[in-house]
mmCIF file of C-alpha atoms and ligand atoms in Angstrom:
data_model
loop_
_atom_site.group_PDB
_atom_site.id
_atom_site.type_symbol
_atom_site.label_atom_id
_atom_site.label_comp_id
_atom_site.label_asym_id
_atom_site.label_seq_id
_atom_site.Cartn_x
_atom_site.Cartn_y
_atom_site.Cartn_z
ATOM 1 C CA MET A 1 82.057 97.091 100.052
ATOM 2 C CA SER A 2 79.586 99.840 100.884
ATOM 3 C CA ASP A 3 76.233 99.012 102.502
ATOM 4 C CA ARG A 4 74.489 100.167 99.365
ATOM 5 C CA VAL A 5 76.483 97.847 97.085
ATOM 6 C CA GLN A 6 75.805 94.966 99.503
ATOM 7 C CA GLU A 7 72.078 95.708 99.473
ATOM 8 C CA ILE A 8 71.958 95.901 95.677
ATOM 9 C CA LEU A 9 73.810 92.594 95.429
ATOM 10 C CA ALA A 10 71.485 90.855 97.889
ATOM 11 C CA ARG A 11 68.412 92.125 96.054
ATOM 12 C CA SER A 12 69.873 91.269 92.636
ATOM 13 C CA ALA A 13 70.687 87.726 93.729
ATOM 14 C CA ARG A 14 66.965 87.219 94.338
ATOM 15 C CA GLU A 15 65.783 89.132 91.268
ATOM 16 C CA PHE A 16 68.085 88.045 88.471
ATOM 17 C CA TYR A 17 68.638 84.362 87.987
ATOM 18 C CA GLY A 18 68.288 84.261 84.203
ATOM 19 C CA ASN A 19 71.236 83.918 81.864
ATOM 20 C CA PRO A 20 71.802 87.266 80.081
ATOM 21 C CA SER A 21 72.122 85.349 76.779
ATOM 22 C CA SER A 22 68.796 83.494 77.143
ATOM 23 C CA ALA A 23 65.849 84.531 74.982
ATOM 24 C CA HIS A 24 63.150 84.160 77.697
ATOM 25 C CA ALA A 25 61.889 86.993 79.867
ATOM 26 C CA ASP A 26 64.167 86.101 82.802
ATOM 27 C CA GLY A 27 67.105 86.218 80.418
ATOM 28 C CA ALA A 28 66.004 89.576 79.057
ATOM 29 C CA ARG A 29 65.775 90.995 82.599
ATOM 30 C CA ALA A 30 69.271 89.708 83.347
ATOM 31 C CA ARG A 31 70.546 91.210 80.071
ATOM 32 C CA ALA A 32 68.993 94.567 80.971
ATOM 33 C CA ALA A 33 70.654 94.470 84.413
ATOM 34 C CA LEU A 34 74.002 93.626 82.820
ATOM 35 C CA GLU A 35 73.690 96.523 80.388
ATOM 36 C CA THR A 36 72.695 98.922 83.168
ATOM 37 C CA ALA A 37 75.848 97.916 85.032
ATOM 38 C CA ARG A 38 77.913 98.428 81.872
ATOM 39 C CA ALA A 39 76.387 101.886 81.434
ATOM 40 C CA GLN A 40 77.204 102.833 85.063
ATOM 41 C CA ILE A 41 80.832 101.784 84.571
ATOM 42 C CA ALA A 42 81.036 103.566 81.202
ATOM 43 C CA ASP A 43 79.616 106.699 82.778
ATOM 44 C CA PHE A 44 82.138 106.645 85.609
ATOM 45 C CA LEU A 45 85.076 106.016 83.267
ATOM 46 C CA GLN A 46 83.755 108.333 80.548
ATOM 47 C CA VAL A 47 84.020 105.691 77.819
ATOM 48 C CA ALA A 48 81.395 104.128 75.523
ATOM 49 C CA THR A 49 79.524 101.023 76.710
ATOM 50 C CA SER A 50 80.566 99.226 73.494
ATOM 51 C CA GLN A 51 84.210 99.605 74.525
ATOM 52 C CA ILE A 52 83.781 97.603 77.756
ATOM 53 C CA VAL A 53 84.531 93.866 77.838
ATOM 54 C CA PHE A 54 83.705 92.224 81.164
ATOM 55 C CA THR A 55 86.392 89.879 82.451
ATOM 56 C CA SER A 56 87.029 87.966 85.677
ATOM 57 C CA GLY A 57 89.383 90.734 86.801
ATOM 58 C CA ALA A 58 92.440 92.658 85.731
ATOM 59 C CA THR A 59 94.686 89.600 85.509
ATOM 60 C CA GLU A 60 92.456 88.287 82.749
ATOM 61 C CA ALA A 61 92.184 91.731 81.128
ATOM 62 C CA ASN A 62 95.989 92.091 81.077
ATOM 63 C CA ASN A 63 96.437 88.596 79.657
ATOM 64 C CA LEU A 64 93.720 89.234 77.081
ATOM 65 C CA VAL A 65 95.525 92.311 75.747
ATOM 66 C CA LEU A 66 98.991 90.824 75.639
ATOM 67 C CA HIS A 67 98.009 87.471 74.142
ATOM 68 C CA GLY A 68 95.251 89.005 72.010
ATOM 69 C CA VAL A 69 97.730 91.357 70.326
ATOM 70 C CA ALA A 70 100.476 88.731 70.101
ATOM 71 C CA GLU A 71 98.212 86.154 68.479
ATOM 72 C CA HIS A 72 98.181 88.189 65.275
ATOM 73 C CA PHE A 73 101.776 87.050 64.804
ATOM 74 C CA SER A 74 101.548 83.301 64.579
ATOM 75 C CA THR A 75 104.874 82.207 63.118
ATOM 76 C CA LYS A 76 108.250 82.319 64.799
ATOM 77 C CA ALA A 77 109.630 84.474 61.967
ATOM 78 C CA LYS A 78 106.863 87.037 62.458
ATOM 79 C CA ARG A 79 107.272 87.044 66.248
ATOM 80 C CA SER A 80 110.938 87.906 66.047
ATOM 81 C CA GLY A 81 109.981 91.163 64.347
ATOM 82 C CA VAL A 82 107.452 92.214 67.013
ATOM 83 C CA HIS A 83 108.577 94.232 69.992
ATOM 84 C CA PHE A 84 106.850 94.931 73.339
ATOM 85 C CA VAL A 85 107.936 97.618 75.813
ATOM 86 C CA THR A 86 107.191 97.622 79.522
ATOM 87 C CA THR A 87 108.976 98.320 82.832
ATOM 88 C CA ARG A 88 110.546 96.132 85.484
ATOM 89 C CA ALA A 89 108.080 97.428 88.074
ATOM 90 C CA GLU A 90 104.848 96.071 86.546
ATOM 91 C CA HIS A 91 102.233 93.892 88.212
ATOM 92 C CA PRO A 92 102.892 90.124 87.931
ATOM 93 C CA SER A 93 99.797 89.791 85.729
ATOM 94 C CA VAL A 94 101.735 91.702 83.051
ATOM 95 C CA LEU A 95 105.243 90.480 83.822
ATOM 96 C CA ALA A 96 104.348 86.784 83.602
ATOM 97 C CA PRO A 97 102.568 86.923 80.201
ATOM 98 C CA ILE A 98 105.340 89.194 78.887
ATOM 99 C CA ALA A 99 107.946 86.610 79.952
ATOM 100 C CA HIS A 100 105.850 83.924 78.265
ATOM 101 C CA LEU A 101 105.726 85.930 75.021
ATOM 102 C CA GLU A 102 109.466 86.507 75.150
ATOM 103 C CA ALA A 103 110.005 82.761 75.511
ATOM 104 C CA GLN A 104 107.868 82.311 72.372
ATOM 105 C CA GLY A 105 110.234 84.504 70.360
ATOM 106 C CA PHE A 106 108.767 88.019 70.718
ATOM 107 C CA LEU A 107 111.156 90.876 71.462
ATOM 108 C CA VAL A 108 110.749 92.566 74.835
ATOM 109 C CA THR A 109 112.359 95.617 76.433
ATOM 110 C CA GLN A 110 111.818 96.203 80.135
ATOM 111 C CA ILE A 111 112.963 99.671 81.120
ATOM 112 C CA GLY A 112 113.816 100.657 84.685
ATOM 113 C CA VAL A 113 112.357 103.262 87.022
ATOM 114 C CA ASN A 114 114.232 105.861 89.050
ATOM 115 C CA GLU A 115 114.670 105.798 92.838
ATOM 116 C CA ASN A 116 111.230 107.379 93.236
ATOM 117 C CA GLY A 117 109.620 104.746 91.035
ATOM 118 C CA CYS A 118 109.085 107.014 88.012
ATOM 119 C CA ILE A 119 109.796 106.176 84.395
ATOM 120 C CA ASP A 120 112.691 108.039 82.842
ATOM 121 C CA PHE A 121 111.316 109.631 79.666
ATOM 122 C CA ALA A 122 114.622 109.562 77.794
ATOM 123 C CA GLU A 123 115.071 105.842 78.519
ATOM 124 C CA PHE A 124 111.467 105.206 77.562
ATOM 125 C CA GLU A 125 111.737 107.021 74.232
ATOM 126 C CA ALA A 126 114.999 105.248 73.453
ATOM 127 C CA ALA A 127 113.254 101.889 73.955
ATOM 128 C CA LEU A 128 110.641 102.609 71.252
ATOM 129 C CA ARG A 129 111.630 101.128 67.895
ATOM 130 C CA PRO A 130 110.035 100.856 64.446
ATOM 131 C CA GLU A 131 109.036 97.243 65.256
ATOM 132 C CA THR A 132 107.472 98.151 68.639
ATOM 133 C CA LYS A 133 103.871 96.966 68.511
ATOM 134 C CA LEU A 134 102.635 97.511 72.068
ATOM 135 C CA VAL A 135 103.629 99.440 75.180
ATOM 136 C CA THR A 136 102.129 98.140 78.409
ATOM 137 C CA LEU A 137 102.390 100.233 81.568
ATOM 138 C CA LEU A 138 100.989 100.479 85.069
ATOM 139 C CA TRP A 139 99.413 103.847 85.691
ATOM 140 C CA ALA A 140 99.774 103.639 89.468
ATOM 141 C CA ASN A 141 101.956 101.026 91.091
ATOM 142 C CA ASN A 142 100.146 98.595 93.372
ATOM 143 C CA GLU A 143 103.031 98.315 95.847
ATOM 144 C CA THR A 144 104.212 101.901 96.153
ATOM 145 C CA GLY A 145 101.293 103.898 94.781
ATOM 146 C CA VAL A 146 103.690 105.786 92.444
ATOM 147 C CA VAL A 147 101.697 107.369 89.605
ATOM 148 C CA GLN A 148 103.242 107.676 86.141
ATOM 149 C CA ASP A 149 102.498 110.618 83.868
ATOM 150 C CA LEU A 150 100.483 108.432 81.520
ATOM 151 C CA PRO A 151 98.927 111.167 79.347
ATOM 152 C CA LYS A 152 102.437 112.450 78.548
ATOM 153 C CA ILE A 153 103.725 108.945 77.825
ATOM 154 C CA ALA A 154 100.638 108.220 75.700
ATOM 155 C CA ALA A 155 101.411 111.130 73.384
ATOM 156 C CA LEU A 156 104.892 109.727 72.682
ATOM 157 C CA VAL A 157 103.444 106.285 71.979
ATOM 158 C CA ARG A 158 100.607 107.450 69.731
ATOM 159 C CA ALA A 159 102.947 109.701 67.720
ATOM 160 C CA ARG A 160 104.777 106.533 66.660
ATOM 161 C CA GLY A 161 101.623 104.550 65.825
ATOM 162 C CA ILE A 162 102.255 102.081 68.674
ATOM 163 C CA LEU A 163 99.424 100.520 70.709
ATOM 164 C CA LEU A 164 99.214 101.513 74.395
ATOM 165 C CA HIS A 165 97.853 99.297 77.165
ATOM 166 C CA VAL A 166 97.440 100.838 80.604
ATOM 167 C CA ASP A 167 96.842 98.820 83.756
ATOM 168 C CA ALA A 168 94.622 101.392 85.444
ATOM 169 C CA VAL A 169 93.555 99.140 88.332
ATOM 170 C CA GLN A 170 95.006 101.268 91.120
ATOM 171 C CA ALA A 171 94.503 104.651 89.485
ATOM 172 C CA ALA A 172 90.738 104.167 89.128
ATOM 173 C CA GLY A 173 88.767 105.595 92.012
ATOM 174 C CA LYS A 174 91.709 107.692 93.201
ATOM 175 C CA PHE A 175 91.642 110.613 90.759
ATOM 176 C CA ASP A 176 89.807 111.784 87.649
ATOM 177 C CA LEU A 177 91.282 109.683 84.830
ATOM 178 C CA LYS A 178 90.130 112.145 82.123
ATOM 179 C CA LEU A 179 90.143 109.298 79.608
ATOM 180 C CA GLU A 180 88.583 111.484 76.948
ATOM 181 C CA GLN A 181 91.623 113.769 76.974
ATOM 182 C CA TRP A 182 94.525 111.505 75.975
ATOM 183 C CA PRO A 183 95.147 108.615 73.548
ATOM 184 C CA TRP A 184 94.973 105.076 74.970
ATOM 185 C CA ASP A 185 94.122 101.787 73.264
ATOM 186 C CA PHE A 186 93.466 99.334 76.115
ATOM 187 C CA LEU A 187 92.710 99.894 79.800
ATOM 188 C CA SER A 188 92.427 97.220 82.511
ATOM 189 C CA PHE A 189 90.261 97.593 85.613
ATOM 190 C CA SER A 190 89.491 95.384 88.594
ATOM 191 C CA GLY A 191 86.125 95.654 90.355
ATOM 192 C CA HIS A 192 87.274 94.749 93.839
ATOM 193 C CA LYS A 193 89.636 97.755 93.963
ATOM 194 C CA LEU A 194 86.591 99.975 93.562
ATOM 195 C CA GLY A 195 84.239 98.411 96.075
ATOM 196 C CA ALA A 196 82.736 95.645 93.910
ATOM 197 C CA PRO A 197 82.925 91.954 94.780
ATOM 198 C CA THR A 198 86.007 89.981 93.732
ATOM 199 C CA GLY A 199 85.994 88.119 90.411
ATOM 200 C CA ILE A 200 84.873 90.943 88.129
ATOM 201 C CA GLY A 201 86.848 93.409 86.061
ATOM 202 C CA CYS A 202 86.939 94.740 82.561
ATOM 203 C CA LEU A 203 89.087 95.580 79.624
ATOM 204 C CA VAL A 204 88.237 98.809 77.817
ATOM 205 C CA ILE A 205 89.177 98.752 74.150
ATOM 206 C CA ARG A 206 89.370 101.848 71.969
ATOM 207 C CA ALA A 207 86.855 101.690 69.118
ATOM 208 C CA GLY A 208 88.362 100.219 65.970
ATOM 209 C CA VAL A 209 91.325 98.498 67.659
ATOM 210 C CA GLU A 210 91.619 94.829 66.749
ATOM 211 C CA LEU A 211 92.112 92.213 69.453
ATOM 212 C CA LEU A 212 91.748 88.449 69.123
ATOM 213 C CA PRO A 213 89.667 86.824 71.898
ATOM 214 C CA GLN A 214 91.455 84.490 74.264
ATOM 215 C CA LEU A 215 88.319 82.727 75.509
ATOM 216 C CA ARG A 216 86.424 81.210 72.597
ATOM 217 C CA GLY A 217 83.164 79.307 72.471
ATOM 218 C CA GLY A 218 80.449 81.948 72.730
ATOM 219 C CA THR A 219 79.336 85.252 71.285
ATOM 220 C CA GLN A 220 79.224 87.171 74.581
ATOM 221 C CA GLU A 221 80.890 90.552 74.973
ATOM 222 C CA ARG A 222 80.658 91.197 71.222
ATOM 223 C CA ARG A 223 82.673 88.030 70.562
ATOM 224 C CA ARG A 224 85.632 89.419 72.484
ATOM 225 C CA ARG A 225 85.286 87.167 75.567
ATOM 226 C CA ALA A 226 83.204 83.999 75.458
ATOM 227 C CA GLY A 227 81.404 82.620 78.502
ATOM 228 C CA THR A 228 78.370 83.578 80.578
ATOM 229 C CA GLU A 229 79.025 86.921 82.216
ATOM 230 C CA ASN A 230 79.419 87.234 85.989
ATOM 231 C CA LEU A 231 76.105 89.061 86.301
ATOM 232 C CA LEU A 232 76.143 89.736 90.050
ATOM 233 C CA GLY A 233 79.772 90.787 89.878
ATOM 234 C CA ALA A 234 78.956 93.226 87.070
ATOM 235 C CA ILE A 235 75.975 94.621 88.990
ATOM 236 C CA GLY A 236 78.230 95.157 92.020
ATOM 237 C CA PHE A 237 80.863 96.780 89.789
ATOM 238 C CA GLY A 238 78.256 99.136 88.318
ATOM 239 C CA ALA A 239 76.874 100.046 91.743
ATOM 240 C CA ALA A 240 80.385 100.656 93.080
ATOM 241 C CA CYS A 241 81.076 103.028 90.151
ATOM 242 C CA GLU A 242 77.840 104.908 90.863
ATOM 243 C CA ARG A 243 78.987 105.445 94.448
ATOM 244 C CA LEU A 244 82.446 106.558 93.364
ATOM 245 C CA ARG A 245 81.060 109.096 90.927
ATOM 246 C CA GLN A 246 79.612 110.898 93.920
ATOM 247 C CA GLU A 247 82.177 110.165 96.628
ATOM 248 C CA GLN A 248 85.596 109.709 95.020
ATOM 249 C CA GLU A 249 86.714 113.295 95.356
ATOM 250 C CA VAL A 250 85.896 113.696 99.038
ATOM 251 C CA GLU A 251 87.056 110.195 99.916
ATOM 252 C CA THR A 252 90.480 110.590 98.314
ATOM 253 C CA ARG A 253 90.995 113.957 100.017
ATOM 254 C CA ILE A 254 90.326 112.318 103.384
ATOM 255 C CA TRP A 255 92.710 109.456 102.581
ATOM 256 C CA TYR A 256 95.440 111.889 101.608
ATOM 257 C CA ALA A 257 95.189 113.699 104.950
ATOM 258 C CA LEU A 258 95.072 110.444 106.930
ATOM 259 C CA ARG A 259 97.963 108.961 104.973
ATOM 260 C CA GLU A 260 100.120 112.033 105.615
ATOM 261 C CA SER A 261 99.283 111.926 109.317
ATOM 262 C CA LEU A 262 100.272 108.246 109.445
ATOM 263 C CA TRP A 263 103.601 109.033 107.788
ATOM 264 C CA GLN A 264 104.062 111.968 110.172
ATOM 265 C CA SER A 265 103.613 109.749 113.202
ATOM 266 C CA ILE A 266 105.868 107.028 111.726
ATOM 267 C CA HIS A 267 108.841 109.188 110.861
ATOM 268 C CA THR A 268 108.691 111.338 113.981
ATOM 269 C CA GLN A 269 108.588 108.329 116.308
ATOM 270 C CA ILE A 270 110.657 105.693 114.537
ATOM 271 C CA CYS A 271 114.258 106.139 113.453
ATOM 272 C CA ASP A 272 115.720 104.700 110.239
ATOM 273 C CA VAL A 273 112.548 104.719 108.182
ATOM 274 C CA ARG A 274 112.266 105.635 104.535
ATOM 275 C CA ARG A 275 109.221 106.444 102.484
ATOM 276 C CA ASN A 276 109.083 104.935 98.993
ATOM 277 C CA GLY A 277 107.727 107.285 96.347
ATOM 278 C CA LEU A 278 107.283 111.028 96.718
ATOM 279 C CA SER A 279 104.122 112.191 98.451
ATOM 280 C CA HIS A 280 102.860 114.263 95.504
ATOM 281 C CA GLU A 281 103.622 111.476 93.005
ATOM 282 C CA THR A 282 101.798 108.673 94.823
ATOM 283 C CA LEU A 283 98.158 107.643 95.140
ATOM 284 C CA SER A 284 96.325 109.357 97.972
ATOM 285 C CA ASN A 285 95.696 106.094 99.826
ATOM 286 C CA THR A 286 99.069 104.331 99.627
ATOM 287 C CA LEU A 287 102.053 104.565 101.941
ATOM 288 C CA SER A 288 105.094 102.348 101.391
ATOM 289 C CA VAL A 289 107.633 102.495 104.206
ATOM 290 C CA THR A 290 110.986 100.783 104.729
ATOM 291 C CA PHE A 291 111.740 100.055 108.398
ATOM 292 C CA LEU A 292 115.484 99.477 108.197
ATOM 293 C CA GLY A 293 116.702 96.488 110.178
ATOM 294 C CA VAL A 294 113.206 94.997 110.444
ATOM 295 C CA ASP A 295 112.026 91.770 108.874
ATOM 296 C CA GLY A 296 108.892 92.993 107.083
ATOM 297 C CA SER A 297 107.129 89.627 107.295
ATOM 298 C CA VAL A 298 107.572 89.590 111.098
ATOM 299 C CA LEU A 299 106.214 93.133 111.378
ATOM 300 C CA LEU A 300 103.314 92.182 109.123
ATOM 301 C CA GLU A 301 102.399 89.258 111.386
ATOM 302 C CA ALA A 302 102.731 91.374 114.511
ATOM 303 C CA LEU A 303 100.425 94.009 112.999
ATOM 304 C CA ASP A 304 97.961 91.321 111.975
ATOM 305 C CA LEU A 305 97.787 90.116 115.579
ATOM 306 C CA GLU A 306 96.888 93.683 116.528
ATOM 307 C CA GLY A 307 94.078 93.663 113.936
ATOM 308 C CA VAL A 308 95.919 95.781 111.358
ATOM 309 C CA SER A 309 95.935 94.403 107.807
ATOM 310 C CA ALA A 310 98.968 95.752 105.982
ATOM 311 C CA SER A 311 100.917 94.212 103.135
ATOM 312 C CA SER A 312 104.403 93.517 101.865
ATOM 313 C CA GLY A 313 104.573 93.020 98.062
ATOM 314 C CA SER A 314 101.410 92.612 96.005
ATOM 315 C CA ALA A 315 98.714 90.341 97.423
ATOM 316 C CA CYS A 316 99.332 88.012 94.482
ATOM 317 C CA SER A 317 102.890 87.424 95.610
ATOM 318 C CA SER A 318 102.508 87.719 99.387
ATOM 319 C CA GLY A 319 103.576 84.585 101.063
ATOM 320 C CA SER A 320 106.490 84.367 98.642
ATOM 321 C CA SER A 321 109.896 85.010 100.164
ATOM 322 C CA GLU A 322 111.070 86.885 97.073
ATOM 323 C CA PRO A 323 111.861 90.522 97.824
ATOM 324 C CA SER A 324 109.629 92.984 95.966
ATOM 325 C CA HIS A 325 110.703 93.330 92.320
ATOM 326 C CA VAL A 326 109.204 96.837 92.365
ATOM 327 C CA LEU A 327 111.480 98.046 95.143
ATOM 328 C CA ARG A 328 114.437 96.266 93.581
ATOM 329 C CA ALA A 329 113.682 98.117 90.312
ATOM 330 C CA MET A 330 113.780 101.353 92.342
ATOM 331 C CA GLY A 331 117.315 100.457 93.414
ATOM 332 C CA ARG A 332 116.534 99.217 96.932
ATOM 333 C CA SER A 333 118.691 96.419 98.330
ATOM 334 C CA VAL A 334 117.246 92.975 99.095
ATOM 335 C CA GLU A 335 117.346 93.846 102.817
ATOM 336 C CA GLU A 336 115.530 97.145 102.251
ATOM 337 C CA ALA A 337 112.908 95.436 100.103
ATOM 338 C CA ARG A 338 112.342 92.820 102.810
ATOM 339 C CA ALA A 339 112.020 95.586 105.421
ATOM 340 C CA THR A 340 109.203 97.347 103.561
ATOM 341 C CA LEU A 341 105.483 97.419 104.239
ATOM 342 C CA ARG A 342 102.596 98.976 102.374
ATOM 343 C CA PHE A 343 99.680 100.630 104.153
ATOM 344 C CA SER A 344 96.588 101.115 101.998
ATOM 345 C CA LEU A 345 93.665 103.221 103.149
ATOM 346 C CA GLY A 346 90.147 102.359 102.071
ATOM 347 C CA PRO A 347 86.588 103.481 102.714
ATOM 348 C CA GLY A 348 85.799 103.522 106.427
ATOM 349 C CA VAL A 349 89.356 104.098 107.658
ATOM 350 C CA ASP A 350 89.193 106.946 110.166
ATOM 351 C CA VAL A 351 91.360 109.228 112.302
ATOM 352 C CA LYS A 352 91.047 106.936 115.312
ATOM 353 C CA GLN A 353 92.302 103.878 113.446
ATOM 354 C CA ILE A 354 95.213 105.806 111.962
ATOM 355 C CA ALA A 355 96.131 107.080 115.432
ATOM 356 C CA GLN A 356 96.029 103.505 116.755
ATOM 357 C CA VAL A 357 98.365 102.288 114.018
ATOM 358 C CA GLY A 358 100.655 105.233 114.740
ATOM 359 C CA GLU A 359 100.738 104.182 118.383
ATOM 360 C CA ILE A 360 101.238 100.440 117.838
ATOM 361 C CA LEU A 361 103.915 100.651 115.145
ATOM 362 C CA PRO A 362 106.801 102.182 117.153
ATOM 363 C CA LYS A 363 106.422 99.515 119.856
ATOM 364 C CA LEU A 364 106.347 96.652 117.380
ATOM 365 C CA VAL A 365 109.277 97.997 115.371
ATOM 366 C CA MET A 366 111.343 98.463 118.520
ATOM 367 C CA ARG A 367 110.510 94.953 119.733
ATOM 368 C CA ILE A 368 111.454 93.384 116.398
ATOM 369 C CA ARG A 369 114.651 95.415 116.063
ATOM 370 C CA ASN A 370 115.679 94.415 119.607
ATOM 371 C CA SER A 371 114.985 90.748 118.985
ATOM 372 C CA MET A 372 116.868 90.871 115.669
ATOM 373 C CA LEU A 373 119.823 92.488 117.444
ATOM 374 C CA CYS A 374 119.783 89.712 120.076
ATOM 375 C CA HIS A 375 119.724 87.107 117.313
ATOM 376 C CA GLN A 376 122.658 88.741 115.571
ATOM 377 C CA VAL A 377 124.713 88.349 118.768
ATOM 378 C CA VAL A 378 123.457 84.932 119.793
ATOM 379 C CA LEU A 379 123.149 83.156 116.456
ATOM 380 C CA PRO A 380 126.807 82.888 115.441
ATOM 381 C CA VAL A 381 127.672 81.443 118.856
ATOM 382 C CA VAL A 382 124.924 78.860 118.581
ATOM 383 C CA SER A 383 125.568 77.924 114.963
ATOM 384 C CA HIS A 384 129.316 77.659 115.349
ATOM 385 C CA GLY A 385 129.062 76.011 118.733
HETATM 386 N N1 LIG B 401 97.024 95.023 88.230
HETATM 387 C C1 LIG B 401 97.194 95.664 89.382
HETATM 388 C C2 LIG B 401 97.922 96.962 89.382
HETATM 389 C C3 LIG B 401 96.711 95.136 90.586
HETATM 390 O O1 LIG B 401 96.916 95.794 91.719
HETATM 391 C C4 LIG B 401 96.012 93.903 90.546
HETATM 392 C C5 LIG B 401 95.510 93.298 91.764
HETATM 393 O O2 LIG B 401 95.942 93.553 92.845
HETATM 394 C C6 LIG B 401 95.853 93.267 89.309
HETATM 395 C C7 LIG B 401 96.361 93.848 88.180
HETATM 396 C C8 LIG B 401 95.133 91.963 89.217
HETATM 397 O O3 LIG B 401 93.766 92.182 89.371
HETATM 398 P P1 LIG B 401 92.741 91.002 89.662
HETATM 399 O O4 LIG B 401 92.968 90.599 91.080
HETATM 400 O O5 LIG B 401 91.404 91.620 89.434
HETATM 401 O O6 LIG B 401 93.015 89.902 88.703
#
C-alpha cells in the first residue's frame, strides 16, 4: 500500500464514522466519500459509476455473477437447459461455484488451455451452444500471469448473444484494459491487488444486464448487494486507483524489465528450469518457474527464511498439498507442478532486491536438489530395512 493510500485511510478513519445510508450529516459525509471513491474507480476503469457494485472482494463478485445469473433458473428442468462455459485453469472462486452449479443440474463445459496456458479458439468456439447462457473467464491467470485475448473472445461470445463474465483481478493495474472498446457484461476486481486494503472489491455490471442479488436485506448498491458498505475499504480502493492512473504505465514497464532480469539470472545459473507462459503473453509482474527435481514447498520455505515471499499455487490454495490445477491444465506432470514457484513483483521491488533473489536462488536450489538426491539413495534402504 502506498504511503499516500495509508495517509488517506488514516485520515478517513478519523473523519468518516457515519453510515453511508444514514440520513444525518455524518451519514451524508460518509455517502459523499463513498461516491467519490466510486467515481475514482470508475474513472480508472473507464466505466460508469452506476455500473459499480462494491463487494468484499473478487471471490464475492465471482460468486455474485455465477449464482446471480443461475438463480433465474429455479427448477431442475430449467437448469438442465442452461449451459455455462469456462476453462480448467480458472481461479478457485470461479471453479468452486461452477462445480456447485453443476451439482445442482446446470450444464457446464470446462475447456482446456494449451502448454503456454492460452485458450484454443477452435475448442472455445466448439464449446458454445444455443443453450449457453454465460461464459466466465480469467483475463490474466493468477498463478502464471498468462493473459488471454479477451477482446477477441468477447466478440465471439457477444455475436451469439451469450453473457460474458471476466475475472479481471490480475489484469487490472497491469495494462490499459480499454473497457470501452469491447463487449463485456460482468467484470470482477479485487482492491488489494491494486494497492487498496484487503476486504474490498467490486463487480462491474454492464447497464441493462439483469442480475439477482445474492445478499438480501438492504437497498445498498442499487439493491444489487445488501449490507453496509466497507467505507474505508472503498476509500482505499479509490485512492489506489487514483495512484494507478498516474503510475501504472511506468510501474509496469519497470516490473517487466526486473522480471526479465530475474528470469535471465535464473536460467543462466540454474539447470533444468522451465518458464511457464511466454514472456510476451504474461503479465509484466509475474514469473512462474519450474525447478525440476525440487520440492516447491521446500524451496518456498527456504526463500521465506531468506526474507523472500514467493508463492506456489494461488494464495487461496497455498498450504494445500494439491498440485496446481492451472499447471496440470497446461499439461505439466504432478512432479512439475509441485516443483513450480511464482514470483510476483509489486510496487517498491527494486534492482537490488531482484539481484539478491538471483543470488540466493541457485544456492537454495542446489542445496535442495542435493538433499533430495541423498534421500533418494538413503530412503529405500531405510524403509526396506
Ligand atoms: N480471482 C483472481 C484471479 C485472484 O487472483 C483472486 C485473489 O487472489 C481472486 C479472484 C479472489 O479475490 P479476493 O481475494 O478479493 O476474494
